[in-house]
Tab-separated table of C-alpha atoms and ligand atoms in Angstrom:
chain	number	residue	atom	x	y	z
A	1	MET	CA	11.428	-19.050	4.454
A	2	ARG	CA	10.217	-16.896	1.309
A	3	THR	CA	11.514	-17.352	-1.463
A	4	TYR	CA	12.615	-13.572	-3.869
A	5	LEU	CA	13.129	-14.205	-6.989
A	6	ILE	CA	15.443	-10.315	-7.898
A	7	THR	CA	15.636	-9.709	-11.539
A	8	GLY	CA	17.939	-6.908	-12.066
A	9	GLY	CA	18.718	-6.352	-8.510
A	10	ALA	CA	22.108	-5.256	-8.888
A	11	GLY	CA	21.120	-1.992	-10.580
A	12	PHE	CA	19.535	1.174	-9.244
A	13	ILE	CA	15.902	0.252	-7.374
A	14	GLY	CA	16.425	-3.896	-7.551
A	15	SER	CA	19.096	-2.839	-4.539
A	16	ASN	CA	17.681	-0.342	-3.435
A	17	TYR	CA	15.066	-2.556	-3.054
A	18	ILE	CA	17.196	-5.676	-1.210
A	19	HIS	CA	19.340	-3.712	1.008
A	20	TYR	CA	15.051	-2.134	1.887
A	21	MET	CA	13.946	-5.821	2.081
A	22	PHE	CA	16.733	-7.556	4.582
A	23	GLY	CA	16.597	-3.956	6.421
A	24	LYS	CA	12.843	-5.660	7.189
A	25	TYR	CA	13.005	-8.668	7.162
A	26	GLY	CA	16.339	-9.921	7.777
A	27	ASP	CA	16.790	-14.047	8.353
A	28	GLU	CA	13.111	-14.410	8.037
A	29	ILE	CA	13.153	-14.526	3.853
A	30	ARG	CA	15.509	-15.236	0.892
A	31	ILE	CA	16.777	-13.714	-2.336
A	32	ILE	CA	17.745	-15.426	-4.948
A	33	ASN	CA	19.096	-11.906	-7.865
A	34	VAL	CA	19.054	-12.849	-11.573
A	35	ASP	CA	20.876	-10.282	-13.169
A	36	LYS	CA	23.099	-10.424	-16.847
A	37	LEU	CA	24.926	-7.366	-15.479
A	38	THR	CA	25.278	-4.682	-18.217
A	39	TYR	CA	26.417	-1.349	-18.506
A	40	ALA	CA	24.099	-0.436	-15.912
A	41	GLY	CA	24.113	-3.534	-13.793
A	42	ASN	CA	26.899	-3.403	-10.265
A	43	LEU	CA	27.209	-6.149	-8.102
A	44	GLU	CA	29.121	-3.221	-6.255
A	45	ASN	CA	26.034	-2.054	-5.189
A	46	LEU	CA	25.636	-5.158	-2.997
A	47	LYS	CA	28.737	-5.824	-1.718
A	48	ASP	CA	27.350	-5.402	2.094
A	49	ILE	CA	24.887	-8.032	1.981
A	50	GLU	CA	26.964	-10.675	-0.628
A	51	ASN	CA	27.642	-13.097	2.373
A	52	ARG	CA	23.492	-13.085	3.703
A	53	GLU	CA	23.624	-17.144	3.483
A	54	ASN	CA	19.435	-16.112	3.132
A	55	TYR	CA	21.392	-14.071	-0.597
A	56	THR	CA	21.598	-16.147	-4.010
A	57	PHE	CA	23.408	-13.948	-6.832
A	58	ILE	CA	23.140	-16.059	-10.306
A	59	ARG	CA	24.474	-14.468	-12.792
A	60	ALA	CA	21.899	-14.507	-16.168
A	61	ASP	CA	19.637	-13.133	-18.985
A	62	ILE	CA	15.780	-12.756	-18.225
A	63	CYS	CA	15.852	-13.921	-22.450
A	64	ASP	CA	18.270	-16.683	-21.473
A	65	LYS	CA	14.531	-19.319	-20.829
A	66	GLU	CA	16.858	-22.279	-20.488
A	67	ALA	CA	18.711	-20.738	-17.637
A	68	ILE	CA	15.298	-19.151	-15.769
A	69	ARG	CA	13.803	-22.328	-15.867
A	70	GLU	CA	16.811	-24.281	-13.841
A	71	ILE	CA	15.945	-21.166	-11.470
A	72	PHE	CA	12.759	-21.392	-11.059
A	73	ALA	CA	13.192	-25.993	-11.361
A	74	GLN	CA	16.028	-25.476	-8.858
A	75	ASN	CA	14.236	-23.059	-5.986
A	76	ASP	CA	10.777	-23.482	-4.459
A	77	ILE	CA	10.058	-19.080	-5.125
A	78	ASP	CA	6.842	-17.867	-3.627
A	79	ARG	CA	7.478	-13.881	-5.238
A	80	VAL	CA	8.892	-13.577	-7.995
A	81	VAL	CA	9.998	-8.673	-8.019
A	82	HIS	CA	11.431	-7.649	-11.941
A	83	PHE	CA	12.883	-5.188	-12.323
A	84	ALA	CA	15.704	-7.030	-15.062
A	85	ALA	CA	14.710	-4.065	-18.162
A	86	GLU	CA	16.801	-1.386	-20.253
A	87	SER	CA	15.768	1.754	-18.722
A	88	HIS	CA	17.316	5.325	-20.486
A	89	VAL	CA	15.253	6.835	-22.902
A	90	ASP	CA	17.856	7.950	-24.336
A	91	ARG	CA	19.622	5.122	-24.708
A	92	SER	CA	16.110	4.204	-25.683
A	93	ILE	CA	16.375	6.301	-29.394
A	94	ARG	CA	20.115	5.755	-29.647
A	95	ASN	CA	19.407	1.463	-29.811
A	96	PRO	CA	15.571	0.967	-29.293
A	97	GLU	CA	16.480	-3.020	-30.604
A	98	VAL	CA	17.647	-4.517	-27.032
A	99	PHE	CA	14.248	-2.867	-25.519
A	100	VAL	CA	12.066	-4.796	-26.429
A	101	GLN	CA	14.627	-8.066	-26.638
A	102	THR	CA	15.023	-7.046	-22.529
A	103	ASN	CA	11.378	-4.967	-21.788
A	104	VAL	CA	9.425	-8.069	-23.872
A	105	LEU	CA	10.906	-10.160	-24.788
A	106	GLY	CA	12.271	-11.164	-21.695
A	107	THR	CA	9.330	-10.302	-19.687
A	108	ALA	CA	7.838	-13.190	-21.390
A	109	VAL	CA	10.198	-15.209	-20.510
A	110	MET	CA	9.841	-14.133	-17.418
A	111	LEU	CA	5.857	-14.911	-17.057
A	112	ASN	CA	6.173	-17.962	-19.595
A	113	ALA	CA	8.827	-19.500	-16.297
A	114	ALA	CA	6.672	-18.644	-12.831
A	115	ARG	CA	2.943	-20.404	-14.768
A	116	GLU	CA	4.999	-22.812	-16.161
A	117	ALA	CA	6.524	-23.753	-12.390
A	118	TRP	CA	3.706	-22.729	-10.081
A	119	GLU	CA	0.354	-23.397	-11.951
A	120	LYS	CA	-1.307	-26.407	-11.342
A	121	GLU	CA	-3.326	-28.502	-13.439
A	122	ASP	CA	-6.264	-27.583	-12.035
A	123	GLY	CA	-5.828	-23.493	-13.661
A	124	THR	CA	-5.242	-22.772	-10.187
A	125	TYR	CA	-2.086	-21.406	-8.492
A	126	PRO	CA	-1.374	-21.668	-4.751
A	127	GLY	CA	-2.415	-19.034	-2.708
A	128	ASP	CA	1.619	-17.728	-1.937
A	129	LYS	CA	2.545	-17.328	-4.843
A	130	LYS	CA	3.017	-14.304	-6.602
A	131	PHE	CA	4.700	-12.083	-9.663
A	132	LEU	CA	4.799	-8.816	-9.358
A	133	HIS	CA	5.876	-5.806	-12.751
A	134	VAL	CA	7.725	-3.186	-12.253
A	135	SER	CA	7.132	-0.764	-14.195
A	136	THR	CA	6.522	3.507	-15.257
A	137	ASP	CA	4.346	5.957	-15.187
A	138	GLU	CA	6.292	6.991	-19.137
A	139	VAL	CA	3.594	4.618	-20.157
A	140	TYR	CA	1.183	6.587	-20.487
A	141	GLY	CA	2.675	9.427	-21.495
A	142	SER	CA	2.938	13.231	-21.732
A	143	LEU	CA	0.703	15.294	-20.312
A	144	PRO	CA	0.224	18.489	-20.289
A	145	GLU	CA	1.300	21.848	-18.057
A	146	GLY	CA	0.277	22.343	-15.087
A	147	GLU	CA	-3.673	19.658	-16.172
A	148	GLY	CA	-4.227	17.035	-15.487
A	149	TYR	CA	-2.243	13.222	-13.743
A	150	PHE	CA	-2.031	9.275	-14.428
A	151	TYR	CA	-4.527	7.483	-12.623
A	152	GLU	CA	-5.136	3.035	-13.088
A	153	THR	CA	-7.454	3.387	-15.391
A	154	THR	CA	-4.990	6.163	-18.127
A	155	PRO	CA	-5.651	4.761	-21.244
A	156	TYR	CA	-1.460	3.841	-22.391
A	157	SER	CA	-0.488	6.014	-25.376
A	158	PRO	CA	3.126	5.706	-25.147
A	159	HIS	CA	6.206	7.882	-27.372
A	160	SER	CA	9.846	6.471	-26.641
A	161	PRO	CA	11.171	3.503	-27.616
A	162	TYR	CA	11.927	3.203	-23.501
A	163	SER	CA	8.028	3.858	-22.882
A	164	SER	CA	6.463	1.677	-25.643
A	165	SER	CA	8.950	-1.246	-24.804
A	166	LYS	CA	6.800	-1.749	-21.085
A	167	ALA	CA	4.486	-1.273	-22.313
A	168	GLY	CA	4.547	-4.284	-24.591
A	169	SER	CA	5.965	-5.379	-21.333
A	170	ASP	CA	2.727	-4.286	-18.807
A	171	MET	CA	0.603	-5.739	-21.779
A	172	LEU	CA	1.890	-8.906	-21.230
A	173	VAL	CA	1.204	-9.356	-18.051
A	174	LYS	CA	-2.048	-8.021	-18.232
A	175	ALA	CA	-2.825	-10.241	-20.677
A	176	TYR	CA	-1.384	-13.612	-18.427
A	177	MET	CA	-3.655	-12.066	-15.563
A	178	ASP	CA	-6.715	-12.178	-18.127
A	179	THR	CA	-5.646	-15.501	-20.051
A	180	TYR	CA	-3.936	-18.310	-17.655
A	181	HIS	CA	-6.083	-15.901	-13.971
A	182	PHE	CA	-1.432	-15.550	-12.994
A	183	PRO	CA	-1.350	-14.133	-9.699
A	184	ALA	CA	0.435	-10.912	-10.416
A	185	ASN	CA	0.624	-7.267	-9.534
A	186	ILE	CA	1.874	-4.138	-12.350
A	187	THR	CA	3.295	-1.095	-10.252
A	188	ASN	CA	3.361	2.229	-12.696
A	189	CYS	CA	5.724	4.774	-10.233
A	190	SER	CA	7.097	8.194	-11.377
A	191	ASN	CA	10.662	8.421	-12.388
A	192	ASN	CA	13.721	7.394	-8.682
A	193	TYR	CA	16.255	8.946	-6.751
A	194	GLY	CA	18.785	7.923	-4.503
A	195	PRO	CA	21.783	6.480	-4.007
A	196	TYR	CA	22.771	3.601	-6.216
A	197	GLN	CA	21.185	6.003	-8.847
A	198	PHE	CA	23.630	5.574	-12.113
A	199	PRO	CA	24.950	8.481	-13.873
A	200	GLU	CA	23.037	8.708	-16.720
A	201	LYS	CA	19.450	9.802	-15.519
A	202	LEU	CA	19.356	12.798	-14.928
A	203	ILE	CA	20.070	13.866	-11.180
A	204	PRO	CA	22.623	11.686	-10.475
A	205	LEU	CA	24.231	13.012	-13.531
A	206	ILE	CA	24.070	16.530	-12.749
A	207	ILE	CA	25.358	16.200	-8.927
A	208	ASN	CA	28.270	14.577	-11.051
A	209	ASN	CA	29.281	16.876	-13.278
A	210	ALA	CA	28.463	19.847	-10.692
A	211	LEU	CA	31.542	17.881	-9.082
A	212	GLN	CA	33.725	18.047	-11.266
A	213	GLY	CA	33.039	21.210	-12.839
A	214	LYS	CA	31.051	19.942	-15.821
A	215	LYS	CA	28.300	21.398	-18.234
A	216	LEU	CA	25.389	20.070	-16.179
A	217	PRO	CA	23.349	19.827	-20.182
A	218	VAL	CA	19.840	20.836	-20.289
A	219	TYR	CA	17.185	19.380	-22.579
A	220	GLY	CA	15.063	22.125	-24.952
A	221	ASP	CA	14.245	24.547	-22.273
A	222	GLY	CA	14.262	22.843	-19.174
A	223	LYS	CA	10.439	22.759	-18.212
A	224	ASN	CA	10.183	19.428	-19.236
A	225	VAL	CA	8.096	18.483	-15.479
A	226	ARG	CA	8.899	15.025	-14.136
A	227	ASP	CA	7.037	13.822	-10.076
A	228	TRP	CA	10.767	12.819	-8.242
A	229	LEU	CA	10.555	9.932	-5.167
A	230	TYR	CA	13.230	8.469	-2.695
A	231	VAL	CA	13.533	5.051	-4.474
A	232	GLU	CA	13.438	3.637	-0.540
A	233	ASP	CA	9.436	4.952	-0.490
A	234	HIS	CA	8.916	2.678	-4.061
A	235	ALA	CA	11.385	0.134	-2.650
A	236	LYS	CA	8.600	1.011	0.445
A	237	ALA	CA	5.621	0.397	-2.058
A	238	ILE	CA	5.856	-2.332	-3.438
A	239	ASP	CA	6.539	-4.845	-0.795
A	240	MET	CA	3.045	-3.064	0.484
A	241	VAL	CA	1.212	-4.680	-3.051
A	242	GLN	CA	3.008	-7.832	-2.707
A	243	GLU	CA	1.383	-7.829	1.043
A	244	LYS	CA	-1.781	-6.035	1.189
A	245	GLY	CA	-3.147	-5.345	-2.478
A	246	ARG	CA	-5.271	-6.981	-3.924
A	247	LEU	CA	-4.131	-9.600	-7.215
A	248	PHE	CA	-4.429	-8.815	-10.493
A	249	GLU	CA	-4.690	-5.205	-9.659
A	250	THR	CA	-2.093	-1.641	-11.134
A	251	TYR	CA	-1.504	0.536	-8.317
A	252	ASN	CA	0.123	3.665	-9.719
A	253	VAL	CA	2.966	4.672	-7.273
A	254	GLY	CA	4.741	8.689	-6.977
A	255	GLY	CA	6.194	11.431	-5.080
A	256	HIS	CA	3.224	14.044	-6.023
A	257	ASN	CA	6.424	15.829	-5.737
A	258	GLU	CA	6.268	18.045	-9.853
A	259	LYS	CA	9.511	19.803	-10.430
A	260	GLN	CA	10.902	20.951	-13.534
A	261	ASN	CA	14.218	19.740	-14.940
A	262	ILE	CA	15.828	23.782	-14.764
A	263	GLU	CA	14.215	23.585	-10.808
A	264	ILE	CA	16.113	20.687	-10.230
A	265	VAL	CA	18.786	21.743	-11.509
A	266	GLU	CA	18.977	25.434	-9.398
A	267	ILE	CA	17.813	22.610	-5.805
A	268	ILE	CA	20.950	20.411	-6.702
A	269	LEU	CA	23.083	23.454	-6.709
A	270	ASP	CA	21.876	25.405	-3.844
A	271	THR	CA	22.066	21.533	-1.827
A	272	LEU	CA	26.032	20.893	-2.816
A	273	ARG	CA	26.519	24.831	-2.268
A	274	GLU	CA	24.230	24.439	1.892
A	275	MET	CA	26.786	21.011	2.506
A	276	LEU	CA	30.382	21.469	0.460
A	277	PRO	CA	32.509	23.217	3.683
A	278	ASP	CA	34.453	26.083	2.562
A	279	ASP	CA	37.496	24.956	2.422
A	280	ASP	CA	36.463	22.838	-0.117
A	281	PRO	CA	37.984	24.031	-3.671
A	282	ARG	CA	34.986	22.115	-5.808
A	283	LYS	CA	33.121	24.364	-4.268
A	284	ALA	CA	34.085	27.348	-6.316
A	285	HIS	CA	33.109	26.019	-9.423
A	286	VAL	CA	29.704	24.515	-8.154
A	287	SER	CA	27.472	27.576	-9.561
A	288	ARG	CA	25.284	28.499	-11.796
A	289	ASP	CA	27.347	30.343	-15.130
A	290	LEU	CA	27.094	25.388	-15.638
A	291	ILE	CA	24.072	24.851	-16.509
A	292	THR	CA	24.315	24.833	-20.252
A	293	TYR	CA	20.735	24.096	-22.317
A	294	VAL	CA	21.211	22.404	-25.236
A	295	GLU	CA	19.120	20.650	-27.550
A	296	ASP	CA	15.707	18.549	-26.821
A	297	ARG	CA	15.486	14.992	-26.897
A	298	LYS	CA	13.274	13.512	-29.856
A	299	GLY	CA	9.795	13.347	-28.942
A	300	HIS	CA	10.768	13.832	-25.441
A	301	ASP	CA	7.356	13.772	-23.081
A	302	ARG	CA	6.356	17.485	-21.836
A	303	ARG	CA	5.314	16.594	-18.527
A	304	TYR	CA	4.456	13.014	-15.449
A	305	ALA	CA	2.261	13.547	-12.724
A	306	ILE	CA	1.392	10.214	-10.945
A	307	ALA	CA	-1.949	10.137	-8.398
A	308	PRO	CA	-1.051	7.772	-5.633
A	309	ASP	CA	-5.079	7.809	-4.810
A	310	LYS	CA	-5.398	4.258	-5.101
A	311	ILE	CA	-2.197	2.684	-3.800
A	312	LYS	CA	-2.495	5.273	-0.777
A	313	ALA	CA	-6.747	4.902	-0.273
A	314	GLU	CA	-6.688	0.598	-0.280
A	315	ILE	CA	-2.894	0.175	1.096
A	316	GLY	CA	-2.404	3.246	3.276
A	317	TRP	CA	0.731	3.384	1.236
A	318	GLU	CA	2.013	7.759	0.459
A	319	PRO	CA	5.283	8.514	0.617
A	320	GLU	CA	7.425	9.613	3.175
A	321	THR	CA	10.462	11.267	2.184
A	322	MET	CA	9.952	15.099	1.316
A	323	PHE	CA	12.353	15.979	-1.908
A	324	LYS	CA	13.971	18.637	0.085
A	325	GLU	CA	14.782	15.647	2.388
A	326	GLY	CA	15.628	12.613	-0.079
A	327	ILE	CA	17.708	15.053	-2.346
A	328	LYS	CA	20.076	15.646	1.051
A	329	LYS	CA	20.174	12.370	1.376
A	330	THR	CA	21.315	11.502	-2.175
A	331	ILE	CA	24.106	14.008	-2.315
A	332	ARG	CA	25.234	13.057	1.820
A	333	TRP	CA	24.954	9.423	-0.013
A	334	PHE	CA	27.286	11.026	-3.321
A	335	PHE	CA	29.829	13.155	-1.236
A	336	GLU	CA	30.134	8.876	0.964
A	337	ASN	CA	30.686	7.136	-1.429
A	338	GLU	CA	33.226	8.717	-4.815
A	339	GLU	CA	35.195	5.555	-5.572
A	340	TRP	CA	31.418	4.029	-6.378
A	341	MET	CA	31.240	7.337	-9.025
A	342	LYS	CA	34.505	6.797	-10.617
A	343	ASN	CA	34.599	2.685	-11.213
A	344	VAL	CA	30.475	3.790	-13.021
A	345	THR	CA	31.984	6.138	-14.344
A	346	SER	CA	35.462	4.844	-16.159
A	347	GLY	CA	35.578	2.439	-18.763
A	348	ASP	CA	32.921	1.971	-21.561
A	349	TYR	CA	30.208	6.034	-19.277
A	350	GLN	CA	32.999	8.115	-20.828
A	351	LYS	CA	32.068	6.827	-24.807
A	352	TYR	CA	28.786	6.952	-24.232
A	353	TYR	CA	28.776	10.695	-22.749
A	354	ASP	CA	31.125	10.793	-25.305
A	355	ALA	CA	28.533	10.192	-28.059
A	356	MET	CA	25.289	11.259	-25.654
A	357	TYR	CA	26.150	15.209	-25.104
A	358	LYS	CA	29.227	17.154	-27.100
A	359	VAL	CA	29.664	19.688	-24.970
B	401	NAD	P1	18.594	0.805	-13.795
B	401	NAD	O1	18.478	0.797	-15.433
B	401	NAD	O2	19.883	0.616	-13.395
B	401	NAD	O3	19.081	-1.535	-14.029
B	401	NAD	C1	18.414	-2.287	-15.009
B	401	NAD	C2	18.948	-3.508	-13.692
B	401	NAD	O4	18.270	-5.075	-15.284
B	401	NAD	C3	20.384	-4.163	-14.204
B	401	NAD	O5	21.245	-4.713	-13.045
B	401	NAD	C4	20.503	-5.006	-15.472
B	401	NAD	O6	22.306	-5.309	-15.421
B	401	NAD	C5	19.416	-5.835	-15.686
B	401	NAD	N1	19.384	-6.638	-16.631
B	401	NAD	C6	19.048	-5.293	-17.625
B	401	NAD	N2	18.726	-6.221	-19.229
B	401	NAD	C7	19.319	-7.810	-18.263
B	401	NAD	C8	18.619	-8.937	-18.733
B	401	NAD	N3	18.137	-9.596	-20.584
B	401	NAD	N4	18.535	-10.120	-18.120
B	401	NAD	C9	19.110	-9.870	-16.850
B	401	NAD	N5	18.784	-8.678	-16.109
B	401	NAD	C10	18.807	-7.693	-16.904
B	401	NAD	O7	17.064	0.440	-14.456
B	401	NAD	P2	16.171	1.165	-13.077
B	401	NAD	O8	16.302	2.104	-12.451
B	401	NAD	O9	15.973	0.024	-11.547
B	401	NAD	O10	14.527	0.605	-12.477
B	401	NAD	C11	14.261	-1.033	-13.094
B	401	NAD	C12	13.281	-1.016	-13.548
B	401	NAD	O11	11.800	-0.601	-12.331
B	401	NAD	C13	12.686	-0.919	-14.341
B	401	NAD	O12	12.288	-1.998	-15.067
B	401	NAD	C14	12.295	0.126	-14.912
B	401	NAD	O13	11.527	-0.277	-16.393
B	401	NAD	C15	11.481	0.881	-13.619
B	401	NAD	N6	11.455	2.256	-13.318
B	401	NAD	C16	11.891	2.828	-13.453
B	401	NAD	C17	11.840	4.018	-13.186
B	401	NAD	C18	13.272	5.185	-12.483
B	401	NAD	O14	13.041	6.240	-12.311
B	401	NAD	N7	14.671	4.918	-13.103
B	401	NAD	C19	11.098	4.990	-12.738
B	401	NAD	C20	9.508	3.302	-13.002
B	401	NAD	C21	9.889	3.040	-13.419
B	402	TYD	P1	16.334	10.801	-16.950
B	402	TYD	O1	16.363	10.634	-15.395
B	402	TYD	O2	16.614	10.557	-18.026
B	402	TYD	O3	14.706	10.016	-16.886
B	402	TYD	P2	13.404	10.391	-17.896
B	402	TYD	O4	13.910	10.862	-19.358
B	402	TYD	O5	13.075	8.587	-17.006
B	402	TYD	O6	12.107	11.040	-17.367
B	402	TYD	O7	15.043	12.038	-18.031
B	402	TYD	C1	14.242	13.923	-16.657
B	402	TYD	C2	14.559	14.423	-17.103
B	402	TYD	O8	15.438	15.039	-17.253
B	402	TYD	C3	14.127	14.473	-18.427
B	402	TYD	O9	12.781	15.512	-19.141
B	402	TYD	C4	15.259	14.164	-19.953
B	402	TYD	C5	15.559	16.068	-18.587
B	402	TYD	N1	17.254	15.621	-19.272
B	402	TYD	C6	19.017	16.783	-18.908
B	402	TYD	O10	17.882	17.623	-18.528
B	402	TYD	N2	19.534	15.967	-19.426
B	402	TYD	C7	19.384	15.265	-18.964
B	402	TYD	O11	21.351	15.287	-19.297
B	402	TYD	C8	19.511	13.970	-19.323
B	402	TYD	C9	20.411	13.405	-18.879
B	402	TYD	C10	17.561	13.811	-18.593
């Protein structure tokens, strides 16, 4: 039975990936999920699978060398899928150091531990051992409006502490592949949305605020463009890269779904109004009057857009969920999981929100 070591599996994309993998492979695989459970990690995301015999949760920091080494020593790990990271740009602007710590140093620890466990005396690796580093399109920097795409060959030009630390982690993975012939892949994906996303990110924040009749903060002129991908499509891409991709390659993953932030906010408002029953009291306040333009993010990247040509040509992956459908699924999930939202927005979230948005 193949054993996967997932880092950051209690976060947004990691938990969706774990659900996807158990949905696809059932009892044919074993998953070990290592997560520090920062503010972004939430075991509620995995409630329905926590009792599976082929699933183990270990609370550990990826920067903790001994703890990570021990996991490799105790388990015959075949695949690593490395999600764990500090992931929010605004937090990285306020507190950059923890991004360097987790994203750069933590990735170095993961690479070292995997190499130590896997490398044979002659410097080669058993054929079934693979490490996949989950990264972002933000490492490529910013594109001008309406012109050009990010390709795997686009030079790195990160601007935020978040994207710089992810770029640093990507470079380390590349260095391991070049220096040690370490069996890895990198995926650089565009913005994800879907169930279990923490409401510090645009889409769940807007859904949550709109339902509560709170202002909807739009940075700058609202015309920054992101390329949105439904999270399950990302999970599928990661699995396909490990199954069908060429080792040592980078694959860009994207939704072919560019939208300005203001368009996203308007689509969410329209979809909420469409989906809320007429007798739901929240329907009265879900309106464009809530939109509030606020001070722009420092160093705000203007546009991200992925060209997923390589992953389509080599692996046959394509985004399957159209935005109209994906946003409905996402909103439906939030309707059905109000408790989840209440739990994650109690406690420290309010402090973060008040400090971040003085609206
Ligand atoms: P997230 O913030 O929702 O989850 C991160 C998870 O990592 C949490 O469970 C957290 O507890 C855990 N974690 C953080 N620091 C840790 C540490 N030191 N040790 C162990 N665990 C730790 O993030 P996400 O949105 O799910 O993103 C996952 C990965 O995908 C990240 O590497 C991110 O850079 C990348 N990515 C995200 C997006 C996106 O749109 N969210 C797009 C492309 C790539
Ligand atoms: P975000 O979800 O933080 O993802 P990223 O910065 O990694 O792309 O933000 C998406 C876009 O939405 C980005 O251009 C910033 C903008 N934004 C707002 O306008 N208001 C908000 O409250 C947030 C969180 C983001």
